Tab-separated table of C-alpha atoms and ligand atoms in Angstrom:
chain	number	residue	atom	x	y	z
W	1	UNK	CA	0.000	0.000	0.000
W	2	UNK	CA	1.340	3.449	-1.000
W	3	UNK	CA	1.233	5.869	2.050
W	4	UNK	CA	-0.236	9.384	2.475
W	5	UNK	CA	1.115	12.228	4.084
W	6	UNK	CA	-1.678	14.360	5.480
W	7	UNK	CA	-1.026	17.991	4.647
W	8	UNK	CA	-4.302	20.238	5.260
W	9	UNK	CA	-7.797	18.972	6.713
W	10	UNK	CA	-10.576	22.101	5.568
W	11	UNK	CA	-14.165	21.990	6.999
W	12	UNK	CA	-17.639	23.164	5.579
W	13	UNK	CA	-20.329	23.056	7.306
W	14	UNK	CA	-23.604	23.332	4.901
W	15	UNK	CA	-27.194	23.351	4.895
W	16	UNK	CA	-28.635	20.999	2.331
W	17	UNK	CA	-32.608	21.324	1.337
W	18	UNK	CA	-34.168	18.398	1.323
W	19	UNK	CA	-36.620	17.062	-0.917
W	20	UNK	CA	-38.925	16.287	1.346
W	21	UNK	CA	-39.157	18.408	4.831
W	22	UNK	CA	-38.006	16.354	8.061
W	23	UNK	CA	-40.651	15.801	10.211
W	24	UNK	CA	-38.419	15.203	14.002
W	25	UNK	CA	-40.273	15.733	17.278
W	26	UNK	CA	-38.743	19.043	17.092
W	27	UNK	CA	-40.924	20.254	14.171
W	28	UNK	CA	-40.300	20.441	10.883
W	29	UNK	CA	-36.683	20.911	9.880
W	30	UNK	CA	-35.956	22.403	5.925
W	31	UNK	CA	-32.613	21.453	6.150
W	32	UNK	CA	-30.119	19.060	6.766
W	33	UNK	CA	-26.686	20.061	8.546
W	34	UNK	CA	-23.794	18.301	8.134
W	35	UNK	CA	-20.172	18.930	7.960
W	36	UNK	CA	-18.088	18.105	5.069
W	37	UNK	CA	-14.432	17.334	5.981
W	38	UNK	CA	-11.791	17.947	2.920
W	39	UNK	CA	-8.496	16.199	3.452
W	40	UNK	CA	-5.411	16.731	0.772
W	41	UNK	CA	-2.242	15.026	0.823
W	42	UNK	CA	1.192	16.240	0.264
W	43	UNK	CA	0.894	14.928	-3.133
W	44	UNK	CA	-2.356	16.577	-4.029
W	45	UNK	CA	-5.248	13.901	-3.277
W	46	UNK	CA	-7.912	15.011	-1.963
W	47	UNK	CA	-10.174	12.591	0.254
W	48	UNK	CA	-13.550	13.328	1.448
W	49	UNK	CA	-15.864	12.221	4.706
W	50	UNK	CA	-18.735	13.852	6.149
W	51	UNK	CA	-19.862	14.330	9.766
W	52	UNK	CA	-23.688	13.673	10.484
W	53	UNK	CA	-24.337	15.622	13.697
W	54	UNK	CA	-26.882	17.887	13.420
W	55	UNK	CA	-27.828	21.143	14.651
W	56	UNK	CA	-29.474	19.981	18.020
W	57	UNK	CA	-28.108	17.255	20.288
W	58	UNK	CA	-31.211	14.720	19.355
W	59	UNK	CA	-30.001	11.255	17.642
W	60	UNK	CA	-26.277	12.123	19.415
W	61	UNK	CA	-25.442	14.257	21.505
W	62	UNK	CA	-23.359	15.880	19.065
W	63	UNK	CA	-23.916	18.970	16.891
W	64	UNK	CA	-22.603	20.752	14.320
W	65	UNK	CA	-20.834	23.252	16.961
W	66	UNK	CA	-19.578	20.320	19.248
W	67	UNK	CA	-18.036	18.769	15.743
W	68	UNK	CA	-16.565	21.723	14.506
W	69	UNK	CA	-14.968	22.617	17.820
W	70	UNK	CA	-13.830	18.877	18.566
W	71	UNK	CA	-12.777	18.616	14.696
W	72	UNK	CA	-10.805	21.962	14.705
W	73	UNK	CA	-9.164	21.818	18.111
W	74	UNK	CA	-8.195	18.448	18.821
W	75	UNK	CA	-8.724	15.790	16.065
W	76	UNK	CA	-7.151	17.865	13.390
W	77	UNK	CA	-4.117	18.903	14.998
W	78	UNK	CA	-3.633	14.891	15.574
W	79	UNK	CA	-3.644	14.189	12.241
W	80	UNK	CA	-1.898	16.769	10.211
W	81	UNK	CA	1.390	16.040	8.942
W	82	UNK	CA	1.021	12.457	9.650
W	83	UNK	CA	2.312	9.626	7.318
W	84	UNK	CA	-0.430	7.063	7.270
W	85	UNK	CA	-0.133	3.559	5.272
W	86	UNK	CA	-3.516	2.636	6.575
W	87	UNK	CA	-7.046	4.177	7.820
W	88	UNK	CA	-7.256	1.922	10.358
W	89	UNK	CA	-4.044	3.770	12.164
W	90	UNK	CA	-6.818	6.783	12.590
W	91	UNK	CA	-8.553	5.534	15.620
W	92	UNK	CA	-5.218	5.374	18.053
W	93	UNK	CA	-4.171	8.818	16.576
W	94	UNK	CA	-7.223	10.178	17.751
W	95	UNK	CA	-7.595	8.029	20.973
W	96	UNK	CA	-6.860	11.662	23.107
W	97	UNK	CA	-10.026	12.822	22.339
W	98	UNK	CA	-13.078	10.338	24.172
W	99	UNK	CA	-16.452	10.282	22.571
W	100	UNK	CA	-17.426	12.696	19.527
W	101	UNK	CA	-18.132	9.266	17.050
W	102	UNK	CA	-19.772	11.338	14.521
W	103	UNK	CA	-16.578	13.868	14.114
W	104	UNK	CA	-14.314	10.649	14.495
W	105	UNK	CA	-16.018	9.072	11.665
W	106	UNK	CA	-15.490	12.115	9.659
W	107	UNK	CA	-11.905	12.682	9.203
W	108	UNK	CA	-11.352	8.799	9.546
W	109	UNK	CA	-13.577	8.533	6.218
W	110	UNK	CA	-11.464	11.100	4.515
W	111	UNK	CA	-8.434	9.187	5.629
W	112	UNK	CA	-9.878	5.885	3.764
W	113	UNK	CA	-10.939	7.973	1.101
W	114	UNK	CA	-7.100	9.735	0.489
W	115	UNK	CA	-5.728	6.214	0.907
W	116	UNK	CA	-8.083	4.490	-1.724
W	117	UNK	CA	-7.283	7.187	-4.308
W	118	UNK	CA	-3.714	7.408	-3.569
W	119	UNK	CA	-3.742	3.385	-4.221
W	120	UNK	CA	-6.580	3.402	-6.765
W	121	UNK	CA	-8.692	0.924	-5.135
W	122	UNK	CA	-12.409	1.466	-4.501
W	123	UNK	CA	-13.189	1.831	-0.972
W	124	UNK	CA	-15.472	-1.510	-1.302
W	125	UNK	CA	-12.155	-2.914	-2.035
W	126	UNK	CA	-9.957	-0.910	0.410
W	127	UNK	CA	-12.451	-2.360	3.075
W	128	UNK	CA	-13.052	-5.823	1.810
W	129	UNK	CA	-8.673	-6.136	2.295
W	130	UNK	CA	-8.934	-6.331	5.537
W	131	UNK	CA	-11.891	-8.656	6.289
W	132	UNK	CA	-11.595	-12.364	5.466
W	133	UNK	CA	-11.358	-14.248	1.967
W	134	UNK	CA	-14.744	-14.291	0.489
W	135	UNK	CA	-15.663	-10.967	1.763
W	136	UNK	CA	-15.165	-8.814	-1.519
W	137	UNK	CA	-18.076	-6.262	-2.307
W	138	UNK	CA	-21.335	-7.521	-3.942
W	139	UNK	CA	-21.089	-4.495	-6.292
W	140	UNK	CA	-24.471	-3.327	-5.058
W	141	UNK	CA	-26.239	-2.809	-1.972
W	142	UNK	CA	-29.814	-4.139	-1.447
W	143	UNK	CA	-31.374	-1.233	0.541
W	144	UNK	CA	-35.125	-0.206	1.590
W	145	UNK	CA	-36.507	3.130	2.664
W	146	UNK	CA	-37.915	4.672	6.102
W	147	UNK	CA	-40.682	6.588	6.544
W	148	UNK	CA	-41.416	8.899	9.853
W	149	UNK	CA	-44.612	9.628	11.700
W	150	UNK	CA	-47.360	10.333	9.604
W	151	UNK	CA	-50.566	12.463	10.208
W	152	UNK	CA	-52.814	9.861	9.259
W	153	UNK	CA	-52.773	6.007	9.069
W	154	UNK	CA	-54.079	6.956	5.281
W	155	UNK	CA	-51.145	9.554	4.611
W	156	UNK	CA	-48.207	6.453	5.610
W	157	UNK	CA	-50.248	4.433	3.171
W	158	UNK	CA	-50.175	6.765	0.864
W	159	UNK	CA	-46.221	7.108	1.307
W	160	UNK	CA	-46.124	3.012	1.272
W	161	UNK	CA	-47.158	2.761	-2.061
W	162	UNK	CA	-45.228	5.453	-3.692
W	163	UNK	CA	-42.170	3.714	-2.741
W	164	UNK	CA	-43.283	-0.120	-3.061
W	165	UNK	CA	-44.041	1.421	-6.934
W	166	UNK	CA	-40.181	3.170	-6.837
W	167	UNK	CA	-39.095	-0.625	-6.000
W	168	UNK	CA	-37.957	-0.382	-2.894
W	169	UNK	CA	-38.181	-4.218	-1.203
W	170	UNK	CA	-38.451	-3.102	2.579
W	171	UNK	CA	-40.865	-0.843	4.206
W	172	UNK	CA	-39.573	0.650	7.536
W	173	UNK	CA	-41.998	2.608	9.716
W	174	UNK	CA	-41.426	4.483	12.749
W	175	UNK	CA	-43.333	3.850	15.686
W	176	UNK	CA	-43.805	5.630	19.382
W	177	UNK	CA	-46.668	5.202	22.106
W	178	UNK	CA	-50.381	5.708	20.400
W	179	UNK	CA	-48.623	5.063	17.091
W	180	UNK	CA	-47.753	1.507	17.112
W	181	UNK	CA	-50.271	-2.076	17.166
W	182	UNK	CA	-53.113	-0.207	15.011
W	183	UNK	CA	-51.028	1.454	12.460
W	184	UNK	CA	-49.145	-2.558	11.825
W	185	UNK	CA	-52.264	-3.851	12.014
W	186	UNK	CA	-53.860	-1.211	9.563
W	187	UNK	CA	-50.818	-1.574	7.071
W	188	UNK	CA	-50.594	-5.128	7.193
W	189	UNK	CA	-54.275	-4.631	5.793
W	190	UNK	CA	-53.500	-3.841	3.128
W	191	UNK	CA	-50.160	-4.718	2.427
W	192	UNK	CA	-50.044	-8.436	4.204
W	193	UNK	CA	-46.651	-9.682	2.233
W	194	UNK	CA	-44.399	-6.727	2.300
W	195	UNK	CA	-40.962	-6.959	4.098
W	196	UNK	CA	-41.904	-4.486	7.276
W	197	UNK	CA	-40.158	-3.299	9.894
W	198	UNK	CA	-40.664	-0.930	12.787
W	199	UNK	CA	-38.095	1.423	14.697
W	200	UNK	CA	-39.499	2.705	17.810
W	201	UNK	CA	-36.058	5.488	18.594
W	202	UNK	CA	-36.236	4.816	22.322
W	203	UNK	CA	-39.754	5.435	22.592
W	204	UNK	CA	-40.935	2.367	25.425
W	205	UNK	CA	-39.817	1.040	28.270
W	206	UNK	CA	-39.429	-2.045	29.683
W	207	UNK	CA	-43.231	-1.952	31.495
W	208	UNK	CA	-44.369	-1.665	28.454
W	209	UNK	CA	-43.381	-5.272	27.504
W	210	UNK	CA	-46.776	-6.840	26.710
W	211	UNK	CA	-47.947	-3.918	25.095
W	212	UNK	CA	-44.886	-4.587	22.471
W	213	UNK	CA	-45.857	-8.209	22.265
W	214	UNK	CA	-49.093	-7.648	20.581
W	215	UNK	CA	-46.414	-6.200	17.540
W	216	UNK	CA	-45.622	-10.622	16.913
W	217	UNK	CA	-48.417	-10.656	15.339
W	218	UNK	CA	-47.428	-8.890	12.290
W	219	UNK	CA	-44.721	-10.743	11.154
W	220	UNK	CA	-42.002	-7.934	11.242
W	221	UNK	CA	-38.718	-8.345	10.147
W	222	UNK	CA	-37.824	-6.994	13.120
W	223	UNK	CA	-37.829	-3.937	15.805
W	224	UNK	CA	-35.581	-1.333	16.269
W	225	UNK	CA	-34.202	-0.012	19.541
W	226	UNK	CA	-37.890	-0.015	21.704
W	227	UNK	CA	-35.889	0.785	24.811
W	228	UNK	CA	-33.466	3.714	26.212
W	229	UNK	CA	-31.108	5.175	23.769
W	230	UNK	CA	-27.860	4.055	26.033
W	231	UNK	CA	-29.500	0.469	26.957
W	232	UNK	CA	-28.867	-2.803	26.668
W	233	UNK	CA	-29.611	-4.482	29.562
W	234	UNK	CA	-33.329	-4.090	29.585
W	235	UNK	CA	-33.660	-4.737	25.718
W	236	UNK	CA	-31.797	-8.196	27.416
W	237	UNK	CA	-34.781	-8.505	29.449
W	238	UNK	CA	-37.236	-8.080	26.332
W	239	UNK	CA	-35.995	-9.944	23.915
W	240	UNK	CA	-36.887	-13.174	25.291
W	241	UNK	CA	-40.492	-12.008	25.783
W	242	UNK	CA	-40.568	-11.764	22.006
W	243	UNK	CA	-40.815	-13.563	18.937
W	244	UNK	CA	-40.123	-10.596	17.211
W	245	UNK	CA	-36.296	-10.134	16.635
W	246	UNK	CA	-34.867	-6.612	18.396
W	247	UNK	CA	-32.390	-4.896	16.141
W	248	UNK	CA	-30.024	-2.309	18.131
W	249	UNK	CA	-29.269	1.331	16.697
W	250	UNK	CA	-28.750	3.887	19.481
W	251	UNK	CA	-27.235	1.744	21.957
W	252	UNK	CA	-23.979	0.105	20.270
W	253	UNK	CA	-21.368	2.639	19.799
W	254	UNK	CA	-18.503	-0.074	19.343
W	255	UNK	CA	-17.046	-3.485	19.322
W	256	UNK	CA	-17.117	-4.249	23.353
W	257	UNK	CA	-20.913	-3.024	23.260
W	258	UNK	CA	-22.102	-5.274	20.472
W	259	UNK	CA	-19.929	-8.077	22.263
W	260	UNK	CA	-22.209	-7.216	25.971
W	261	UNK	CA	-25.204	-7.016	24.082
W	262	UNK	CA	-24.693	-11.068	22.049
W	263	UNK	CA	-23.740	-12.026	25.701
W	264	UNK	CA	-26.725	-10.848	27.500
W	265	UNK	CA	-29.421	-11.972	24.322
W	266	UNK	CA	-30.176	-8.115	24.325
W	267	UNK	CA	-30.871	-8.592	20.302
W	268	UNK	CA	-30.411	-10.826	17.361
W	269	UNK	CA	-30.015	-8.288	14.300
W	270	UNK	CA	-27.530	-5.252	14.051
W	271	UNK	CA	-28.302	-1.680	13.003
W	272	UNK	CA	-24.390	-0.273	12.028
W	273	UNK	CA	-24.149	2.991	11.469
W	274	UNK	CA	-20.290	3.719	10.695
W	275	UNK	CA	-20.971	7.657	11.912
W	276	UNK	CA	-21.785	6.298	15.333
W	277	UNK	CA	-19.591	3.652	16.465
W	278	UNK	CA	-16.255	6.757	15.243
W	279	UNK	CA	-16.151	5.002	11.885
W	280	UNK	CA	-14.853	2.067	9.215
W	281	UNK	CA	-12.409	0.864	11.248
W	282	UNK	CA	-14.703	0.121	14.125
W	283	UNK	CA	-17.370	-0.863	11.418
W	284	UNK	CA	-14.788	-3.638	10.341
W	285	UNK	CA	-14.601	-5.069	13.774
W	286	UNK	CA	-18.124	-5.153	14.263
W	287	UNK	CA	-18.219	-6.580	11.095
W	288	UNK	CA	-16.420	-9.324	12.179
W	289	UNK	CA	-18.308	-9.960	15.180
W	290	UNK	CA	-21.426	-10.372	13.118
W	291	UNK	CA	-20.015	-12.841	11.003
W	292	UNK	CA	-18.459	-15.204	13.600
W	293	UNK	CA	-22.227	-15.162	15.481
W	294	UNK	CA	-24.209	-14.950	12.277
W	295	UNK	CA	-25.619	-11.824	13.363
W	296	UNK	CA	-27.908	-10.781	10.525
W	297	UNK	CA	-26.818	-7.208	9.944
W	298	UNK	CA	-27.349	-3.688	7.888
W	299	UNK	CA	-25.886	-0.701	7.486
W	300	UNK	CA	-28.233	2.656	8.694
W	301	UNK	CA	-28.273	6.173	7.511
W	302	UNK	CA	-28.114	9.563	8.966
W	303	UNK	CA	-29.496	11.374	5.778
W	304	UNK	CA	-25.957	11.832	4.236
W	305	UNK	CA	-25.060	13.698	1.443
W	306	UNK	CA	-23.345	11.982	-1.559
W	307	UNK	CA	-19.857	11.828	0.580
W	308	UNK	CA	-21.332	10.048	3.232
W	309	UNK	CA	-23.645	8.034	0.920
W	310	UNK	CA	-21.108	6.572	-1.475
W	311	UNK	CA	-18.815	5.170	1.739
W	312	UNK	CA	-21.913	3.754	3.327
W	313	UNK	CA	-22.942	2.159	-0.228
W	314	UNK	CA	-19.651	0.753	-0.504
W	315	UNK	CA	-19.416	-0.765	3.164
W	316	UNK	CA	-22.877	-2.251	2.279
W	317	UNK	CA	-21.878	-3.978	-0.446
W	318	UNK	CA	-20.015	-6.076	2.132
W	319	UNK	CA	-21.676	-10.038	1.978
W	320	UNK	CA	-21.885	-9.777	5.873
W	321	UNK	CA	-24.125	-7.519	5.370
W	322	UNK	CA	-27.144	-9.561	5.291
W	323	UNK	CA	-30.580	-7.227	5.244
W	324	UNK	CA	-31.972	-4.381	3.602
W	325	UNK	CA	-30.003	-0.846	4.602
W	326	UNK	CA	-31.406	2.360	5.017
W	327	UNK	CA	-29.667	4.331	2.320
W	328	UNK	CA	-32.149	5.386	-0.215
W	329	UNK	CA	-31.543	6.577	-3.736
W	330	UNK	CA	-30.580	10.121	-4.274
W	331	UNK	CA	-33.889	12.162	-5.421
W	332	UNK	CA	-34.949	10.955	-1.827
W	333	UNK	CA	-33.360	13.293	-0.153
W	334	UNK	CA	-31.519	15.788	-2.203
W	335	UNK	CA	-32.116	17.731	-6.143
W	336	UNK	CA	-28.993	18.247	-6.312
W	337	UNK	CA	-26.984	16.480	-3.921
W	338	UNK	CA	-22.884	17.857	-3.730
W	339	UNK	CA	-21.951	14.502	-5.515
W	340	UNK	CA	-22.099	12.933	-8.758
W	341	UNK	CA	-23.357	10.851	-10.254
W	342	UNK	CA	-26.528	10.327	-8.121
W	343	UNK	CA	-27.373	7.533	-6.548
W	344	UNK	CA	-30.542	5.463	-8.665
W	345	UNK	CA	-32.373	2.753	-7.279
W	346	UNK	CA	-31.861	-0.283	-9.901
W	347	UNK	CA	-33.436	-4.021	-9.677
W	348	UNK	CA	-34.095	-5.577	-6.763
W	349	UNK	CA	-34.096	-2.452	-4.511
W	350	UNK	CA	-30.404	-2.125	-5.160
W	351	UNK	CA	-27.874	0.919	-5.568
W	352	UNK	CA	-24.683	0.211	-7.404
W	353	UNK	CA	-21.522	0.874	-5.626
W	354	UNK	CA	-19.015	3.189	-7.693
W	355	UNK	CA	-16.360	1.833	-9.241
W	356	UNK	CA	-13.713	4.590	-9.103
W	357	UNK	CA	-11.174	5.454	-6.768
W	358	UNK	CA	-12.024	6.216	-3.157
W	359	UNK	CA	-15.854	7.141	-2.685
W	360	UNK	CA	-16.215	6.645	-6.400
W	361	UNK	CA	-18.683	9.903	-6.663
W	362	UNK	CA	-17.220	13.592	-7.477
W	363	UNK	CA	-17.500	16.646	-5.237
W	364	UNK	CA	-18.954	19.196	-6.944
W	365	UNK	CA	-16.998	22.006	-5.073
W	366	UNK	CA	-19.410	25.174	-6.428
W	367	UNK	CA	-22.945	23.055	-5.034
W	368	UNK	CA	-20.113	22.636	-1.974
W	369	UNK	CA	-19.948	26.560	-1.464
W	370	UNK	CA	-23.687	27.361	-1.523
W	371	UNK	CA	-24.263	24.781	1.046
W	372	UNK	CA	-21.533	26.762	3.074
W	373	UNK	CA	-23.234	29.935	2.516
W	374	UNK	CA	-26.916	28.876	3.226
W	375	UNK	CA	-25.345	27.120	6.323
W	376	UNK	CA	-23.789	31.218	6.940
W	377	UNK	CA	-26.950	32.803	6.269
W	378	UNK	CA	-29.750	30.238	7.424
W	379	UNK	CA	-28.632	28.221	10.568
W	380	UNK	CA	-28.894	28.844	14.013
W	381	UNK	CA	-25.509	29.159	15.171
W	382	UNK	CA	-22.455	30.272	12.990
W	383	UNK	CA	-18.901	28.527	13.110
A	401	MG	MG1	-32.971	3.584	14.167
């Protein structure tokens, strides 16, 4: 592997529109923060990564601010001028600095994406080198779509059947108290063969137990995290009482958490989000985990841009990677997005993982700069 020298590290955070307005229990949101994270190498190669936190502390308890301050003060300075032969060298030069996953996972994924270029290997490839044989990419990723809290059990329908006709192959809904047993009920209806899941965000507790068990009768590919955002030991206590397989999002932020929760039975299917658990590196391990347990696993989403997208398409590609991911085609989210090409749904409720260099997708550095300047002029607090 030909090493990089890391010779500047420039950040931008920008306000994307999206497509369709986010509906959090905030309100509605018309944009998506993010930061974008621009790495170039002594020799001129540029390599890209993106960090998810958004403007409140909601999903994380990182933001924008706390990323940008972490990022500029402390994770930077660790990195620059460094001589790397490998991405997975990131995580120990950053080890200083606890916590902050989603700024981690930024400059960590512009490390991978620098290293890919500089040895012109896709990043599907860069990761499948350090996973076992048979683990190269798929080339594609088989992913489904999400859809949030509706006003109506009529207006998710609605939503269900626009994407079932767009192709995607796995309906997730999101679920809290009053919004649960009826609306799978309702849906399944209408729709009684779909692939359906629910993701409750941390919305129950444990005495809520046989309220939750009513949801086995709806044959759902699974649950997402029903319990507290930092649990595992009560989800250990639920699991058993269903039939219904818990995934875990919000509660596995690395290796020795995913490890506690197989040990305990707190849930039999993975949610990985690279962002969260400080990035690819950490990914890999977890990775590896699932395999040796035969963990069924998928990669989640954090409403990336193209930067982020492209990485997460390419770690989904992975053949551990064994369910649909929640990484929708471009023209869900974003008209334009900062990348291109877009991302297109194709057979199967698939997106194709780019076969060039590194993330595979170019930057499109003037769409870049009006991001930064709606982020200037539109966001509630400035960098
Ligand atoms: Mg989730």
């Amino acid at each position: 592997m030909r090493s990089i020298t890391v010779k500047s590290i420039n950040l931008y955070p920008i306000a994307m529109t999206l497509v369709e307005k986010l509906r959090t229990s905030f309100g509605e949101e018309p944009f998506k923060a993010c930061i974008l994270v621009r790495l170039e190498t002594d020799e001129g190669i540029t390599g890209w990564g993106e960090s998810s936190a958004e403007t409140r502390p909601g999903y994380s308890y990182e933001t924008v601010g706390t990323a940008l301050h972490v990022l500029s003060e402390f994770l930077i300075p660790a990195l620059l001028g460094k001589r790397l032969s490998s991405a997975t060298e990131v995580p120990a030069l950053l080890a200083g600095t606890r916590g902050h996953p989603l700024a981690k996972h930024a400059v960590e994924a512009a490390v991978w994406d620098a290293l890919a270029k500089a040895n012109e290997m896709s990043l599907a490839q860069a990761f499948a080198a350090h996973l076992p044989p048979g683990h190269a990419s798929r080339g594609y990723a088989t992913v489904g779509v999400s859809i949030g809290i509706q006003p109506s059990v009529e207006a998710t329908l609605q939503i269900i059947e626009k994407r079932l006709k767009q192709g995607y192959g796995r309906i997730k809904l999101k679920i809290k108290p009053g919004w649960d047993v009826e609306l799978a009920r309702d849906v399944r209806a209408v729709y009684p063969d779909i692939v359906m899941m629910l993701d409750a965000n941390s919305a129950y507790t444990l005495a809520d137990a046989d309220h939750l068990k009513q949801l086995d009768e709806f044959n759902l590919l699974m649950i997402e995290q029903p319990l507290g955002y930092d649990d595992i030991y009560e989800h250990s206590k639920l699991q058993p009482q269903l039939q219904t397989p818990i995934c875990l999002d919000e509660s596995i932020h690395s290796a020795n958490d995913l490890r506690l929760a197989l040990e305990l039975g707190a849930c039999r299917i993975l949610n990985l989000k690279p962002a969260r658990v400080s990035g690819y590196t950490e990914s890999l391990e977890i990775y590896k985990i699932c395999i040796e347990n035969n963990l069924p696993l998928w990669i989640g989403g954090l409403l990336e841009t193209g930067v982020g997208r492209a990485a997460n398409v390419a770690f989904a590609s992975l053949p551990g990677v064994t369910l649909p991911c929640d990484i929708s085609a471009t023209d869900r989210y974003y008209n334009p997005d900062i990348t291109e090409p877009p991302f297109v749904l194709g057979a199967n409720s698939t997106l194709s993982v780019p076969t060039g260099p590194g993330i595979g997708v170019e930057v499109q550095m003037e769409r870049v700069e009006a991001a930064w300047t709606r982020w200037q002029d539109e966001m509630p607090y400035q960098s």
